[in-house]
PDB file of C-alpha atoms in Angstrom:
ATOM      1  CA  ILE A 205      14.753   6.001  12.776  1.00  0.00           C
ATOM      2  CA  ASP A 206      13.191   6.763   9.373  1.00  0.00           C
ATOM      3  CA  PHE A 207       9.545   6.644  10.329  1.00  0.00           C
ATOM      4  CA  GLY A 208       8.302   6.795   6.727  1.00  0.00           C
ATOM      5  CA  ASN A 209      10.350   3.825   5.540  1.00  0.00           C
ATOM      6  CA  LEU A 210       9.583   1.785   8.634  1.00  0.00           C
ATOM      7  CA  PHE A 211       5.856   2.463   8.368  1.00  0.00           C
ATOM      8  CA  HIS A 212       5.985   1.601   4.666  1.00  0.00           C
ATOM      9  CA  GLU A 213       7.776  -1.667   5.425  1.00  0.00           C
ATOM     10  CA  MET A 214       5.237  -2.561   8.096  1.00  0.00           C
ATOM     11  CA  LEU A 215       2.298  -1.790   5.782  1.00  0.00           C
ATOM     12  CA  SER A 216       3.785  -4.153   3.212  1.00  0.00           C
ATOM     13  CA  LYS A 217       3.333  -6.991   5.718  1.00  0.00           C
ATOM     14  CA  ILE A 218      -0.403  -6.336   6.105  1.00  0.00           C
ATOM     15  CA  ILE A 219      -2.822  -8.332   3.988  1.00  0.00           C
ATOM     16  CA  THR A 220      -6.066  -7.640   5.893  1.00  0.00           C
ATOM     17  CA  LYS A 221      -6.900  -5.209   8.683  1.00  0.00           C
ATOM     18  CA  ASN A 222      -6.655  -8.160  11.092  1.00  0.00           C
ATOM     19  CA  ASP A 223      -2.872  -8.174  10.600  1.00  0.00           C
ATOM     20  CA  VAL A 224      -2.253  -4.727  12.144  1.00  0.00           C
ATOM     21  CA  ASN A 225      -1.903  -5.988  15.701  1.00  0.00           C
ATOM     22  CA  SER A 226       0.422  -8.900  14.948  1.00  0.00           C
ATOM     23  CA  VAL A 227       2.671  -6.848  12.620  1.00  0.00           C
ATOM     24  CA  THR A 228       3.067  -3.942  15.054  1.00  0.00           C
ATOM     25  CA  ILE A 229       3.692  -6.255  18.008  1.00  0.00           C
ATOM     26  CA  GLN A 230       6.276  -8.190  15.987  1.00  0.00           C
ATOM     27  CA  TYR A 231       8.223  -4.982  15.235  1.00  0.00           C
ATOM     28  CA  HIS A 232       7.950  -3.934  18.871  1.00  0.00           C
ATOM     29  CA  GLN A 233       9.214  -7.302  20.145  1.00  0.00           C
ATOM     30  CA  LYS A 234      12.178  -7.160  17.755  1.00  0.00           C
ATOM     31  CA  GLY A 235      13.090  -3.739  19.175  1.00  0.00           C
ATOM     32  CA  PHE A 236      12.447  -1.751  15.990  1.00  0.00           C
ATOM     33  CA  ILE A 237       9.896   0.453  17.753  1.00  0.00           C
ATOM     34  CA  ASN A 238       9.370   1.490  21.377  1.00  0.00           C
ATOM     35  CA  ASN A 239       6.088   1.610  23.338  1.00  0.00           C
ATOM     36  CA  ILE A 240       5.220   5.144  22.237  1.00  0.00           C
ATOM     37  CA  GLN A 241       5.984   4.399  18.576  1.00  0.00           C
ATOM     38  CA  LEU A 242       3.974   1.170  18.835  1.00  0.00           C
ATOM     39  CA  LYS A 243       0.893   3.112  19.910  1.00  0.00           C
ATOM     40  CA  LEU A 244       1.339   5.823  17.258  1.00  0.00           C
ATOM     41  CA  ILE A 245       2.060   3.385  14.425  1.00  0.00           C
ATOM     42  CA  LYS A 246      -0.851   1.148  15.368  1.00  0.00           C
ATOM     43  CA  GLU A 247      -3.177   4.181  15.410  1.00  0.00           C
ATOM     44  CA  MET A 248      -1.949   5.340  11.990  1.00  0.00           C
ATOM     45  CA  MET A 249      -2.261   1.848  10.521  1.00  0.00           C
ATOM     46  CA  CYS A 250      -5.815   1.607  11.824  1.00  0.00           C
ATOM     47  CA  LEU A 251      -6.569   4.929  10.107  1.00  0.00           C
ATOM     48  CA  VAL A 252      -5.305   3.409   6.846  1.00  0.00           C
ATOM     49  CA  VAL A 253      -7.016   0.004   6.999  1.00  0.00           C
ATOM     50  CA  ASN A 254     -10.324   1.377   8.315  1.00  0.00           C
ATOM     51  CA  HIS A 255     -10.438   4.487   6.088  1.00  0.00           C
ATOM     52  CA  PRO A 256     -13.796   4.675   4.273  1.00  0.00           C
ATOM     53  CA  LYS A 257     -12.066   4.798   0.869  1.00  0.00           C
ATOM     54  CA  LEU A 258      -9.602   2.011   1.736  1.00  0.00           C
ATOM     55  CA  ALA A 259     -11.286  -0.518   4.048  1.00  0.00           C
ATOM     56  CA  VAL A 260     -12.442  -2.716   1.166  1.00  0.00           C
ATOM     57  CA  TYR A 261      -8.800  -3.140   0.076  1.00  0.00           C
ATOM     58  CA  PHE A 262      -7.851  -4.496   3.506  1.00  0.00           C
ATOM     59  CA  SER A 263     -10.767  -6.927   3.803  1.00  0.00           C
ATOM     60  CA  ASP A 264     -10.685 -10.692   3.442  1.00  0.00           C
ATOM     61  CA  LYS A 265     -12.853 -10.435   0.309  1.00  0.00           C
ATOM     62  CA  VAL A 266      -9.942  -9.471  -1.953  1.00  0.00           C
ATOM     63  CA  THR A 267      -6.660 -11.002  -3.079  1.00  0.00           C
ATOM     64  CA  VAL A 268      -3.594  -8.948  -2.225  1.00  0.00           C
ATOM     65  CA  PHE A 269      -0.050  -8.898  -3.567  1.00  0.00           C
ATOM     66  CA  ASN A 270       2.302  -6.611  -1.655  1.00  0.00           C
ATOM     67  CA  GLU A 271       5.518  -5.405  -3.298  1.00  0.00           C
ATOM     68  CA  ARG A 272       5.463  -7.929  -6.135  1.00  0.00           C
ATOM     69  CA  GLU A 273       7.962  -7.422  -8.918  1.00  0.00           C
ATOM     70  CA  ILE A 274       6.445  -7.045 -12.358  1.00  0.00           C
ATOM     71  CA  VAL A 275       8.581  -7.005 -15.484  1.00  0.00           C
ATOM     72  CA  ASP A 276       7.278  -4.600 -18.117  1.00  0.00           C
ATOM     73  CA  PHE A 277       7.578  -4.809 -21.898  1.00  0.00           C
ATOM     74  CA  ASP A 278      10.966  -3.002 -21.777  1.00  0.00           C
ATOM     75  CA  ASN A 279      12.244  -5.556 -19.246  1.00  0.00           C
ATOM     76  CA  GLN A 280      12.138  -2.893 -16.541  1.00  0.00           C
ATOM     77  CA  VAL A 281      11.034  -4.069 -13.126  1.00  0.00           C
ATOM     78  CA  VAL A 282       8.259  -2.166 -11.369  1.00  0.00           C
ATOM     79  CA  ILE A 283       7.178  -2.868  -7.795  1.00  0.00           C
ATOM     80  CA  PRO A 284       3.781  -1.469  -6.820  1.00  0.00           C
ATOM     81  CA  ASP A 285       3.276  -1.312  -3.041  1.00  0.00           C
ATOM     82  CA  ARG A 286      -0.082  -3.093  -3.122  1.00  0.00           C
ATOM     83  CA  LEU A 287      -2.125  -4.766  -5.853  1.00  0.00           C
ATOM     84  CA  VAL A 288      -5.656  -5.688  -4.828  1.00  0.00           C
ATOM     85  CA  PHE A 289      -7.742  -8.012  -7.004  1.00  0.00           C
ATOM     86  CA  ASN A 290     -11.497  -8.217  -6.520  1.00  0.00           C
ATOM     87  CA  HIS A 291     -13.984 -10.929  -7.530  1.00  0.00           C
ATOM     88  CA  LEU A 292     -14.448  -9.226 -10.920  1.00  0.00           C
ATOM     89  CA  LYS A 293     -10.725  -9.725 -11.632  1.00  0.00           C
ATOM     90  CA  GLU A 294     -10.168  -5.958 -11.498  1.00  0.00           C
ATOM     91  CA  VAL A 295      -6.977  -4.738  -9.903  1.00  0.00           C
ATOM     92  CA  THR A 296      -6.623  -1.661  -7.730  1.00  0.00           C
ATOM     93  CA  VAL A 297      -3.103  -0.239  -7.508  1.00  0.00           C
ATOM     94  CA  ILE A 298      -2.120   1.346  -4.182  1.00  0.00           C
ATOM     95  CA  ASP A 299       1.107   3.155  -3.425  1.00  0.00           C
ATOM     96  CA  TYR A 300       2.145   4.599  -0.065  1.00  0.00           C
ATOM     97  CA  LYS A 301       3.941   7.936   0.075  1.00  0.00           C
ATOM     98  CA  THR A 302       5.236  10.384   2.622  1.00  0.00           C
ATOM     99  CA  GLY A 303       5.916  14.036   1.981  1.00  0.00           C
ATOM    100  CA  SER A 304       4.126  16.342  -0.426  1.00  0.00           C
ATOM    101  CA  PRO A 305       1.956  15.104  -3.269  1.00  0.00           C
ATOM    102  CA  SER A 306       3.842  15.133  -6.556  1.00  0.00           C
ATOM    103  CA  SER A 307       3.039  14.643 -10.229  1.00  0.00           C
ATOM    104  CA  ASP A 308       5.877  12.062 -10.224  1.00  0.00           C
ATOM    105  CA  HIS A 309       3.752   9.899  -7.918  1.00  0.00           C
ATOM    106  CA  HIS A 310       0.861  10.109 -10.400  1.00  0.00           C
ATOM    107  CA  GLN A 311       3.189   9.171 -13.264  1.00  0.00           C
ATOM    108  CA  GLN A 312       4.434   6.180 -11.269  1.00  0.00           C
ATOM    109  CA  LEU A 313       0.879   4.847 -10.854  1.00  0.00           C
ATOM    110  CA  LEU A 314       0.099   5.462 -14.519  1.00  0.00           C
ATOM    111  CA  LYS A 315       3.191   3.419 -15.413  1.00  0.00           C
ATOM    112  CA  TYR A 316       2.003   0.568 -13.165  1.00  0.00           C
ATOM    113  CA  GLU A 317      -1.362   0.762 -14.913  1.00  0.00           C
ATOM    114  CA  ARG A 318       0.248   0.575 -18.387  1.00  0.00           C
ATOM    115  CA  VAL A 319       2.275  -2.482 -17.376  1.00  0.00           C
ATOM    116  CA  LEU A 320      -0.742  -4.242 -15.853  1.00  0.00           C
ATOM    117  CA  LYS A 321      -2.901  -3.471 -18.889  1.00  0.00           C
ATOM    118  CA  SER A 322      -0.173  -4.854 -21.176  1.00  0.00           C
ATOM    119  CA  MET A 323      -0.574  -8.079 -19.173  1.00  0.00           C
ATOM    120  CA  ASP A 324      -4.339  -8.019 -19.851  1.00  0.00           C
ATOM    121  CA  PHE A 325      -5.380  -6.969 -16.365  1.00  0.00           C
ATOM    122  CA  LYS A 326      -8.291  -4.605 -15.944  1.00  0.00           C
ATOM    123  CA  VAL A 327      -7.174  -1.723 -13.728  1.00  0.00           C
ATOM    124  CA  GLY A 328      -9.915  -0.257 -11.556  1.00  0.00           C
ATOM    125  CA  LYS A 329      -8.617   2.428  -9.248  1.00  0.00           C
ATOM    126  CA  LYS A 330      -5.160   3.843  -8.714  1.00  0.00           C
ATOM    127  CA  LEU A 331      -4.690   5.245  -5.227  1.00  0.00           C
ATOM    128  CA  LEU A 332      -1.916   7.201  -3.551  1.00  0.00           C
ATOM    129  CA  ILE A 333      -1.962   7.095   0.222  1.00  0.00           C
ATOM    130  CA  TYR A 334      -0.023   9.980   1.732  1.00  0.00           C
ATOM    131  CA  ILE A 335       1.025   9.191   5.278  1.00  0.00           C
ATOM    132  CA  ASN A 336       2.057  12.394   6.988  1.00  0.00           C
ATOM    133  CA  ALA A 337       0.695  14.269  10.010  1.00  0.00           C
ATOM    134  CA  LYS A 338      -2.680  13.482   8.483  1.00  0.00           C
ATOM    135  CA  LEU A 339      -3.728  10.715   6.139  1.00  0.00           C
ATOM    136  CA  GLU A 340      -4.664  11.672   2.583  1.00  0.00           C
ATOM    137  CA  VAL A 341      -6.035   9.380  -0.113  1.00  0.00           C
ATOM    138  CA  VAL A 342      -5.642  10.626  -3.701  1.00  0.00           C
ATOM    139  CA  GLU A 343      -7.213   8.879  -6.644  1.00  0.00           C
ATOM    140  CA  VAL A 344      -5.145   9.108  -9.837  1.00  0.00           C
TER     141      VAL A 344
END
């Protein structure tokens, strides 16, 4: 089982922190994860959605679009993991990663920002969430 991809897929189903339980149970019931994985994944997801730098992006006070295709000015399709719009109409771009931090990841978020700005959106923060043995949040 590719834990990184599975975790990524499960995170893409979460709109608010209240969805963690139902999403993890759904994957468990379908046989994608066993009891031990259920516990570990739920714990890691709770670390993400309750993280001091991230909790606001998993609240019910924002509008969320997970894995939405956006066509840029070159007709290339980009798919940010999570776009979070606040009441000021600012968008925060969030991307989930596993493995070591990389300048390629930064470039990817900067590309998302360029595309969103070309569509007249105001980009607030750009965040990389590294999900490894420990959780790391990097602002780009």
